[in-house]
CSV table of C-alpha atoms and ligand atoms in Angstrom, one decimal:
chain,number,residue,atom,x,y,z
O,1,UNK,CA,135.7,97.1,197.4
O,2,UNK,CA,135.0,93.6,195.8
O,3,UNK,CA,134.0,92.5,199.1
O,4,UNK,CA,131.7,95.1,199.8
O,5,UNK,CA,129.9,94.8,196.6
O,6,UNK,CA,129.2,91.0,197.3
O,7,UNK,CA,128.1,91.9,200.3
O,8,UNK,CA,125.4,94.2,198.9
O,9,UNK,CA,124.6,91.8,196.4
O,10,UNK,CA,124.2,88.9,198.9
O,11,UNK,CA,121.9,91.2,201.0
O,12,UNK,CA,119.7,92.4,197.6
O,13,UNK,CA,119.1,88.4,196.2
O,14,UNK,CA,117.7,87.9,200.5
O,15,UNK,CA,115.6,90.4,200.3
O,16,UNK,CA,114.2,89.1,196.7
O,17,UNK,CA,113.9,85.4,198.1
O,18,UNK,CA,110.3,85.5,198.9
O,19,UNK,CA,109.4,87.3,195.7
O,20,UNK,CA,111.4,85.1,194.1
O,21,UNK,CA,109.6,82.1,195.6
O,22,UNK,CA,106.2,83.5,195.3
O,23,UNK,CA,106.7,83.6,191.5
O,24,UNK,CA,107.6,79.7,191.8
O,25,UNK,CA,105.5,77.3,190.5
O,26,UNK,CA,104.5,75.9,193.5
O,27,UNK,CA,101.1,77.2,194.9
O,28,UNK,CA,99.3,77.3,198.2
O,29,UNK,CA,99.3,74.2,199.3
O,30,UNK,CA,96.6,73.5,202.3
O,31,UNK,CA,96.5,70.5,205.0
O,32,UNK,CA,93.9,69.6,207.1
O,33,UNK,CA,93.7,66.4,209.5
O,34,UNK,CA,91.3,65.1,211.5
O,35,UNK,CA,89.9,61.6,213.2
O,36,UNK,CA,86.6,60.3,211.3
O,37,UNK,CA,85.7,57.0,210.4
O,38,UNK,CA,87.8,55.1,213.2
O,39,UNK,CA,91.1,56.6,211.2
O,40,UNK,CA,93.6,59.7,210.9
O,41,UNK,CA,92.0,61.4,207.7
O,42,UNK,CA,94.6,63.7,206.0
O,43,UNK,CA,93.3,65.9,203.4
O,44,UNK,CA,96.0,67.9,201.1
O,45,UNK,CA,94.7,70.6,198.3
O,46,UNK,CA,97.0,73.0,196.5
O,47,UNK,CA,95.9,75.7,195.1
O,48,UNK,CA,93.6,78.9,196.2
O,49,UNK,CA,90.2,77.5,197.2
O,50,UNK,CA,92.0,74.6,199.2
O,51,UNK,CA,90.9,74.9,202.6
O,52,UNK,CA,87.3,75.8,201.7
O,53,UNK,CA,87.4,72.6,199.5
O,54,UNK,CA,89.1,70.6,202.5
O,55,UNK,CA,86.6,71.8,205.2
O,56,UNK,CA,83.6,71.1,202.3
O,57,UNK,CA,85.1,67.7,202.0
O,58,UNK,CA,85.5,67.1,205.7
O,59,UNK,CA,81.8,67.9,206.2
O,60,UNK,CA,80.8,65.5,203.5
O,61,UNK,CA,83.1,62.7,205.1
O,62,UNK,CA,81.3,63.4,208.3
O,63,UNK,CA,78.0,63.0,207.3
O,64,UNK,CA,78.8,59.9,205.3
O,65,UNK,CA,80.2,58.6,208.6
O,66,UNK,CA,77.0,59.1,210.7
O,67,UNK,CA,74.9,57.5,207.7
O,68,UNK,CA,77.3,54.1,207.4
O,69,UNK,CA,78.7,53.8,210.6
O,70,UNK,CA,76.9,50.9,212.9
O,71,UNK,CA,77.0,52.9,216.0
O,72,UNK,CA,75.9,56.1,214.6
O,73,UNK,CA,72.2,56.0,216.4
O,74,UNK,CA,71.2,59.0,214.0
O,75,UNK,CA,72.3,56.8,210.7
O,76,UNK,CA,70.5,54.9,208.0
O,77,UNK,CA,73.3,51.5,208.8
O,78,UNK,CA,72.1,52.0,212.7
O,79,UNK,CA,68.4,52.1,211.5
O,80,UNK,CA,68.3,49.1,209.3
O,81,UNK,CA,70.2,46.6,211.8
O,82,UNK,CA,67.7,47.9,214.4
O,83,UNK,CA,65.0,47.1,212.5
O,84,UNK,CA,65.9,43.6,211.6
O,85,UNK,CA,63.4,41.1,211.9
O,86,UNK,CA,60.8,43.6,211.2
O,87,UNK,CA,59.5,45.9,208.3
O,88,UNK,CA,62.5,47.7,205.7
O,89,UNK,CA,63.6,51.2,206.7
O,90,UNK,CA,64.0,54.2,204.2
O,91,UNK,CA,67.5,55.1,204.1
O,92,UNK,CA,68.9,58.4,201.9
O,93,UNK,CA,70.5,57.9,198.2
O,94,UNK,CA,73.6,57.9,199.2
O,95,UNK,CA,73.4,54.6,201.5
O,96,UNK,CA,71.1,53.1,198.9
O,97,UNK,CA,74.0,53.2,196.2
O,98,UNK,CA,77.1,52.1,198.7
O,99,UNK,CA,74.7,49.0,199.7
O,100,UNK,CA,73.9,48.2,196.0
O,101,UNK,CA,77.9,48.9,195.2
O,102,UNK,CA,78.8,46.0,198.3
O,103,UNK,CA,75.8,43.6,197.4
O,104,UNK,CA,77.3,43.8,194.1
O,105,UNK,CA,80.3,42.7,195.1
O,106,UNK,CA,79.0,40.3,197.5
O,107,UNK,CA,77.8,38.7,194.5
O,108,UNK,CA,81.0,38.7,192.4
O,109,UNK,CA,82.7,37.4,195.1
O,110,UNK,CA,79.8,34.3,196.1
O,111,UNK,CA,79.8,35.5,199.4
O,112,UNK,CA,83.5,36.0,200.4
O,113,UNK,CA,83.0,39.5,200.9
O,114,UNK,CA,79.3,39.8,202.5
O,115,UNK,CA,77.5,43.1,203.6
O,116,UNK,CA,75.5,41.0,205.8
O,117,UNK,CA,78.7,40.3,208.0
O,118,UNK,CA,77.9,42.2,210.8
O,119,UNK,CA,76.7,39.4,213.8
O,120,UNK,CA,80.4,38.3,212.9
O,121,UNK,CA,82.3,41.3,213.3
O,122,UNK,CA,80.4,42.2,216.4
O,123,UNK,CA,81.1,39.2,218.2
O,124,UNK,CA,85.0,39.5,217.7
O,125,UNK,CA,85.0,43.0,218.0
O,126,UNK,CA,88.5,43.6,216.9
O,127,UNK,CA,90.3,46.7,217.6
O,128,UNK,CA,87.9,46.6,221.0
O,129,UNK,CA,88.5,43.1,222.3
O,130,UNK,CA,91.3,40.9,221.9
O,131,UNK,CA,89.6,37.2,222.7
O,132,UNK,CA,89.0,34.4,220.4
O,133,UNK,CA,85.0,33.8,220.5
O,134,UNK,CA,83.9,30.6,221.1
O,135,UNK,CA,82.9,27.9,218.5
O,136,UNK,CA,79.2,27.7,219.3
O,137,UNK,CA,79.2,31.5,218.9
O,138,UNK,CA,81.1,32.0,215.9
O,139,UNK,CA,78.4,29.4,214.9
O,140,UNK,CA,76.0,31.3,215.8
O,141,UNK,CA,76.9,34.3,213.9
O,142,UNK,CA,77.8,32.6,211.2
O,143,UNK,CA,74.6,31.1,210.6
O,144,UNK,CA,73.3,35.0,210.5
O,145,UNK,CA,75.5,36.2,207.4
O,146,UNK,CA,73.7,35.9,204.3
O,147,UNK,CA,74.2,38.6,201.7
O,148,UNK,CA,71.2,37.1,199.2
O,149,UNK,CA,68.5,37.5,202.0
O,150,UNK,CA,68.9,41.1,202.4
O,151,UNK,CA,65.6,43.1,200.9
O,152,UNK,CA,67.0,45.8,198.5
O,153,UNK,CA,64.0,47.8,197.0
O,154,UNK,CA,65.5,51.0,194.9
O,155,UNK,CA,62.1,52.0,193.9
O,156,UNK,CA,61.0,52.6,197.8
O,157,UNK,CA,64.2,53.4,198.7
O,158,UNK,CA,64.2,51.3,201.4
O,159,UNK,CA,66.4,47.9,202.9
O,160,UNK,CA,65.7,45.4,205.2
O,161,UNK,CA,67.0,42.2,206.8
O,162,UNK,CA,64.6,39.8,207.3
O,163,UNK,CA,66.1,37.9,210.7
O,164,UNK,CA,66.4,39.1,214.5
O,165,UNK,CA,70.0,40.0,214.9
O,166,UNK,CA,70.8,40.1,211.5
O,167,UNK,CA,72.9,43.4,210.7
O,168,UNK,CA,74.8,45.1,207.5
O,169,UNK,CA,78.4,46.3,207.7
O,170,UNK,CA,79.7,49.1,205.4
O,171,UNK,CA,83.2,49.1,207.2
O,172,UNK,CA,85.0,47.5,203.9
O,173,UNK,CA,83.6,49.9,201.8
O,174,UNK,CA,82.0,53.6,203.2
O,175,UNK,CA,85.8,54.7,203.3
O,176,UNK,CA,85.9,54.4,199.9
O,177,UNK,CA,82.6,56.1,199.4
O,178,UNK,CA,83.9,58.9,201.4
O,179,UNK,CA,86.9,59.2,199.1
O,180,UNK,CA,85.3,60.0,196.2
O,181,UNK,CA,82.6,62.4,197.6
O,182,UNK,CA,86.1,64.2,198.8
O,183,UNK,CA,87.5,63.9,195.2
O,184,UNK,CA,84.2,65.7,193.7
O,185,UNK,CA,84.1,67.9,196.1
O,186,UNK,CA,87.5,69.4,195.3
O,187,UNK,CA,86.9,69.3,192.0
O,188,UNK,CA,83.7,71.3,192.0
O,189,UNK,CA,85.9,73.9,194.4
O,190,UNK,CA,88.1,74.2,191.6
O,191,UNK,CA,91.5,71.9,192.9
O,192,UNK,CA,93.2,70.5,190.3
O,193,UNK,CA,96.1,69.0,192.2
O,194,UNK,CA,95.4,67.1,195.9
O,195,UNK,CA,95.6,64.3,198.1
O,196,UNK,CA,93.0,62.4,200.1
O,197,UNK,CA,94.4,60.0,202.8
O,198,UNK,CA,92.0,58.0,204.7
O,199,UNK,CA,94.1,55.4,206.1
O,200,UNK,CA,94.9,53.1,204.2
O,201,UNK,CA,92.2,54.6,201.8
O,202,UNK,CA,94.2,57.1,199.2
O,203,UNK,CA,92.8,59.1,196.3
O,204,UNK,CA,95.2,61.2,194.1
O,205,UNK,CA,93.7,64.3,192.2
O,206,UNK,CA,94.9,65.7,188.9
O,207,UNK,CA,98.8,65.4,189.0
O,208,UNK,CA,101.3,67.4,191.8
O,209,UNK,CA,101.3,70.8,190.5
O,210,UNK,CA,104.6,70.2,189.1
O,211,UNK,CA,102.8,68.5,186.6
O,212,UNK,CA,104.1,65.0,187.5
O,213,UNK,CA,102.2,62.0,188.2
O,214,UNK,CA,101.4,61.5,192.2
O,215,UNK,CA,104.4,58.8,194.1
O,216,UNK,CA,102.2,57.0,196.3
O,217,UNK,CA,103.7,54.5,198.8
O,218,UNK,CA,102.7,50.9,199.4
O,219,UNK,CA,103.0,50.4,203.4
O,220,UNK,CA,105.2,47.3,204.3
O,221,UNK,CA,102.8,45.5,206.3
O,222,UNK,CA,105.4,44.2,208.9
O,223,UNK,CA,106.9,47.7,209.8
O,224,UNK,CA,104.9,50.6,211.2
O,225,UNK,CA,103.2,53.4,209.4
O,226,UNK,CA,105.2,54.5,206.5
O,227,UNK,CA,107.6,52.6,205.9
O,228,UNK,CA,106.7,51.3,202.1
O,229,UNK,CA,107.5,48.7,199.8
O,230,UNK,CA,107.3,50.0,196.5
O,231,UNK,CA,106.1,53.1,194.4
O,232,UNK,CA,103.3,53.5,191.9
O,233,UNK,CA,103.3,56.4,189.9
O,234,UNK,CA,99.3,57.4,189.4
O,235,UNK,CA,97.3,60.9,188.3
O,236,UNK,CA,93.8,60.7,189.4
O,237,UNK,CA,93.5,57.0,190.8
O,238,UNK,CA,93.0,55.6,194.1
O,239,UNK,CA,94.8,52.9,196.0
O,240,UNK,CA,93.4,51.3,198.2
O,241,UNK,CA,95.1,49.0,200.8
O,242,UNK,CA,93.4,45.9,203.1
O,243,UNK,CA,95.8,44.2,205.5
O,244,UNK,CA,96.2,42.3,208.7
O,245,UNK,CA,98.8,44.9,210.2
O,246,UNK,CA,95.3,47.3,210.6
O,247,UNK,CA,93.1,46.5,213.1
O,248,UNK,CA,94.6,42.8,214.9
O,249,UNK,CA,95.2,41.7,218.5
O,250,UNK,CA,97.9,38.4,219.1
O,251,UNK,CA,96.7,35.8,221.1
O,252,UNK,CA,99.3,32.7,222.0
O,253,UNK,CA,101.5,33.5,219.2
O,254,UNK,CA,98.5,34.1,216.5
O,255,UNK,CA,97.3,37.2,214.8
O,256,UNK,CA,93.8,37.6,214.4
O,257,UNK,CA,92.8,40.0,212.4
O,258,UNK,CA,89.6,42.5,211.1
O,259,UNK,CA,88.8,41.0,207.9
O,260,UNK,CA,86.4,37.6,208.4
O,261,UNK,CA,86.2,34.9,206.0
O,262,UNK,CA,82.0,34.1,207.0
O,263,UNK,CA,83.0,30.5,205.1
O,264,UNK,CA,85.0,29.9,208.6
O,265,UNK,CA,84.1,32.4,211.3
O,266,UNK,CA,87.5,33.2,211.3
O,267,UNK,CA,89.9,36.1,209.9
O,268,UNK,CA,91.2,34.9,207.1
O,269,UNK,CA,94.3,32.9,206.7
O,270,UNK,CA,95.5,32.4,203.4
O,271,UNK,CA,99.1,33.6,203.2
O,272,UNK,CA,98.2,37.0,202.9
O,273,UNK,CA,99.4,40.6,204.3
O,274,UNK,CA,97.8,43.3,202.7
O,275,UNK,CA,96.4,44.0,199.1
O,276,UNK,CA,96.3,46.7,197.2
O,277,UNK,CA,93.9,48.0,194.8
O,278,UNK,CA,94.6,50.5,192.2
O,279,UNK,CA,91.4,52.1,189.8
O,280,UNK,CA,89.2,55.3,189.3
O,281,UNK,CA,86.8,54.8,192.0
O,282,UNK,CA,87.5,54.4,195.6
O,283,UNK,CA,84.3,52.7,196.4
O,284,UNK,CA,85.4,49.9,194.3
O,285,UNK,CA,89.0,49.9,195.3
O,286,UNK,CA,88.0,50.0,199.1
O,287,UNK,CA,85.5,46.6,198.3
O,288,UNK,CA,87.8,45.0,196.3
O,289,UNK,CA,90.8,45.0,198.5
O,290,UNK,CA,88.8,43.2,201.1
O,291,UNK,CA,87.4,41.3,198.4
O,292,UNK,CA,90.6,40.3,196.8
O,293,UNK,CA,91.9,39.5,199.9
O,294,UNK,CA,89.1,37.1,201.2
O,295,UNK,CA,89.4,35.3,197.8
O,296,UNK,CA,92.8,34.8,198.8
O,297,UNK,CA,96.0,34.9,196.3
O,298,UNK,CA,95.1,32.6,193.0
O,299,UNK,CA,91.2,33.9,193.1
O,300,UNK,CA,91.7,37.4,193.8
O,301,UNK,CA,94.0,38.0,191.2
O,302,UNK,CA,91.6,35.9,188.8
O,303,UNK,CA,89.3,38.3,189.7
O,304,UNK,CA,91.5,41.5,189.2
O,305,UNK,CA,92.7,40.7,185.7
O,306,UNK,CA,89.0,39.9,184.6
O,307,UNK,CA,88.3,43.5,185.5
O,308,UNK,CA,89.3,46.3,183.3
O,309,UNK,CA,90.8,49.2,185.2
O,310,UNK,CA,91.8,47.4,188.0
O,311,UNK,CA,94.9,46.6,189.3
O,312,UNK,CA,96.7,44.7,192.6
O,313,UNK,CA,99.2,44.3,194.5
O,314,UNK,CA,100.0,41.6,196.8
O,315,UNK,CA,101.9,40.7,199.6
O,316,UNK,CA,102.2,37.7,201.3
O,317,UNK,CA,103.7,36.8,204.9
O,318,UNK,CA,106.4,35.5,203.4
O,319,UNK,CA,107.2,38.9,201.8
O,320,UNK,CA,106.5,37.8,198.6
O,321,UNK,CA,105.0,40.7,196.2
O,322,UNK,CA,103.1,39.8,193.2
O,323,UNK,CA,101.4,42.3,190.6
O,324,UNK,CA,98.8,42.2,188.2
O,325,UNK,CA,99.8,42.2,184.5
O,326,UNK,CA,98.6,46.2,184.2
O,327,UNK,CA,100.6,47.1,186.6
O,328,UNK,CA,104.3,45.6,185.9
O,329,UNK,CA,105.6,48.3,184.3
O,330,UNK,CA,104.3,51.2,186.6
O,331,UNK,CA,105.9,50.0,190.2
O,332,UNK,CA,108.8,50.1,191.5
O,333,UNK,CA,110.0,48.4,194.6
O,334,UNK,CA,112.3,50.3,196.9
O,335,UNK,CA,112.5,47.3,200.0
O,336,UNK,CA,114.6,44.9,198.8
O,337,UNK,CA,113.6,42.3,201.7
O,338,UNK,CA,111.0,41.2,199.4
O,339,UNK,CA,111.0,39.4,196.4
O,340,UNK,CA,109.5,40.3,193.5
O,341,UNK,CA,107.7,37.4,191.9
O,342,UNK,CA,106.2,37.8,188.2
O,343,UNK,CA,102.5,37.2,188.1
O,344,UNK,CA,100.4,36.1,184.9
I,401,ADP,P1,90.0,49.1,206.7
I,401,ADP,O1,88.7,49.3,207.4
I,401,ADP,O2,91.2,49.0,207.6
I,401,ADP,O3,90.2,50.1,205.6
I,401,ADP,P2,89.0,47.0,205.0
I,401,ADP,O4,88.6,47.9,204.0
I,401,ADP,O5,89.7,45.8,204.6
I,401,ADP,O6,90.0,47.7,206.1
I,401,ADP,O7,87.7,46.6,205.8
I,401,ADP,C1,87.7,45.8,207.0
I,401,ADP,C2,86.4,46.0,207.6
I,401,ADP,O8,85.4,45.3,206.7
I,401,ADP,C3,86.2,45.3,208.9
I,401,ADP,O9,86.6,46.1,210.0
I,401,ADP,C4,84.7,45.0,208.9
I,401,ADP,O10,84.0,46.1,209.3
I,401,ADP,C5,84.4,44.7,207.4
I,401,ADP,N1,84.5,43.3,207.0
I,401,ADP,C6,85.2,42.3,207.6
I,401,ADP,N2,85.1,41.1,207.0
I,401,ADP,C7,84.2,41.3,206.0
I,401,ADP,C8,83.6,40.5,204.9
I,401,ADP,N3,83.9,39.2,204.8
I,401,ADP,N4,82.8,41.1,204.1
I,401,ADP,C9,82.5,42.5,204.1
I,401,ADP,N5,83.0,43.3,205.1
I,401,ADP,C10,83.9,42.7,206.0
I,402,MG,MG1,88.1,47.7,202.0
């Protein structure tokens, strides 16, 4: 008799399980991927208007890809190298302002990080070739990059490049662009609680619908895809990370890598692995971890603590991991292969 009745009881709390989980706190919760922008682009929204707000967003990233990328022959980046050497082009509002946003911080940065650094990253092409260039080529493009010659007029809307062969490169930066035009857009659907993940590009919005800040992993840059090296703990931030484990080929023991130091020609090679930016915008965080990183350690993270609402994280070949001072009490290191070395 006992046994029958926990039988029936058993069999009534099954049949209440999806009710009962229907009336937990955790909503819908929506994922879309797709490959844009050279990169997996994962887009999570919780909530009811979550897949119209991911397909939105996905249309937006889209578009912003055909306006930045160089080889989009339709775009405004694809018009303006074309027409180097001859008059400036009119290019839409929103390339005008991600131009403005890197010449900006091809300013702060005295040329380290330069918009104009196209001839270079065409002629080592990496991720599609794996040869070193020659000297008298790297030279030669060298002797192209030039951030303070660009022609930037905002009243005509219109930018131009006043040498043949000349050419503008958004890569460092349109990702982050494209994560905060996803942010807004789920926003104005209504989404109080998502994630955007562009590669190495991630924006939190709101808080998880539990109500707790976002856990968002910082990728070990010597192990593949997910493995990370620490936590942060952020609601409504970005993170942003640049490294050499992204886009590199090895030649004769040496790793050459996709971000180009124009001072040498060369990727550069300052002790770094990967940094990682933490603010509000994703445009800035997406410049400033190739920024940071071209600056190298001492510089960049000058640089980071004269900003307000910026913070880094860096890692170093030798898997050393220094923060800046904003962040030391928000991360938590879960590898213990590296050493944790107390900035400023
Ligand atoms: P990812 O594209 O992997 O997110 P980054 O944001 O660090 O990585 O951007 C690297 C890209 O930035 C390169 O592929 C290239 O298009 C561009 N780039 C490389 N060197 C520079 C530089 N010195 N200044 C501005 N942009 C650069
Ligand atoms: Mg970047």
């Amino acid at each position: 008799m006992k046994y029958k009745r926990l039988v029936l009881l058993c069999l009534i709390m099954i049949s209440l399980l999806p009710i009962i989980s229907a009336c937990g706190k955790e909503p819908e919760k929506t994922v879309e991927t797709e490959f844009l922008m050279d990169t997996l682009m994962e887009l999570t929204a919780y909530g009811p208007n979550g897949e119209k707000a991911i397909d939105a967003a996905m249309g937006r990233i889209k578009k912003i890809d055909d306006l930045m990328s160089v080889s989009s022959e339709t775009g405004d980046v694809y018009k303006v190298n074309k027409s180097a050497g001859q008059n400036p082009v009119k290019v839409s509002d929103e390339t005008m302002y991600v131009v403005q946003t890197a010449q900006h911080y091809s300013q702060l940065s005295d040329g380290a990080f330069d918009i104009t650094v196209g001839p270079l990253v065409n002629l080592w092409g990496i991720g599609k070739k794996e040869e070193v260039p020659s000297q008298t080529a790297i030279d030669g493009a060298k002797a192209l990059i030039d951030y303070r010659k660009l022609q930037i007029d905002v009243s005509s809307g219109t930018i131009g490049l006043p040498e043949r062969n000349m050419s503008i490169d958004l890569g460092a930066i349109a990702k982050g662009y494209a994560g905060d035009e996803a942010a807004r857009i789920f926003k104005e659907y209504g989404v109080k609680s998502g994630i955007i993940s562009l590669g190495g590009n991630v924006v939190v919005v709101g808080a998880r619908p539990d109500g707790n800040p976002w856990r968002v992993g910082i990728q070990n840059p010597f192990k593949p895809t997910g493995n990370y090296v620490a936590v942060v703990e952020e609601t409504d931030k970005t993170v942003v990370t640049s490294g050499t484990y992204e886009r590199y080929f090895i030649k004769d023991g040496k790793r050459y890598h996709h971000i180009l130091d124009p001072s040498t020609g060369y990727p550069a090679d300052n002790g770094l692995a990967s940094v990682s930016i933490i603010s509000d915008k994703s445009i800035d965080a997406d410049a400033l971890s190739t920024t940071v990183f071209l600056l190298g350690p001492e510089k960049g993270m000058e640089l980071v603590e004269e900003l307000s609402d910026v913070e880094c994280i860096m890692i170093t070949n030798d898997k050393k991991i220094t923060v800046s001072s904003g962040l030391k009490d928000n991360i938590n290191i879960t590898d213990e292969e590296f050493i944790y070395e107390e900035g400023r």
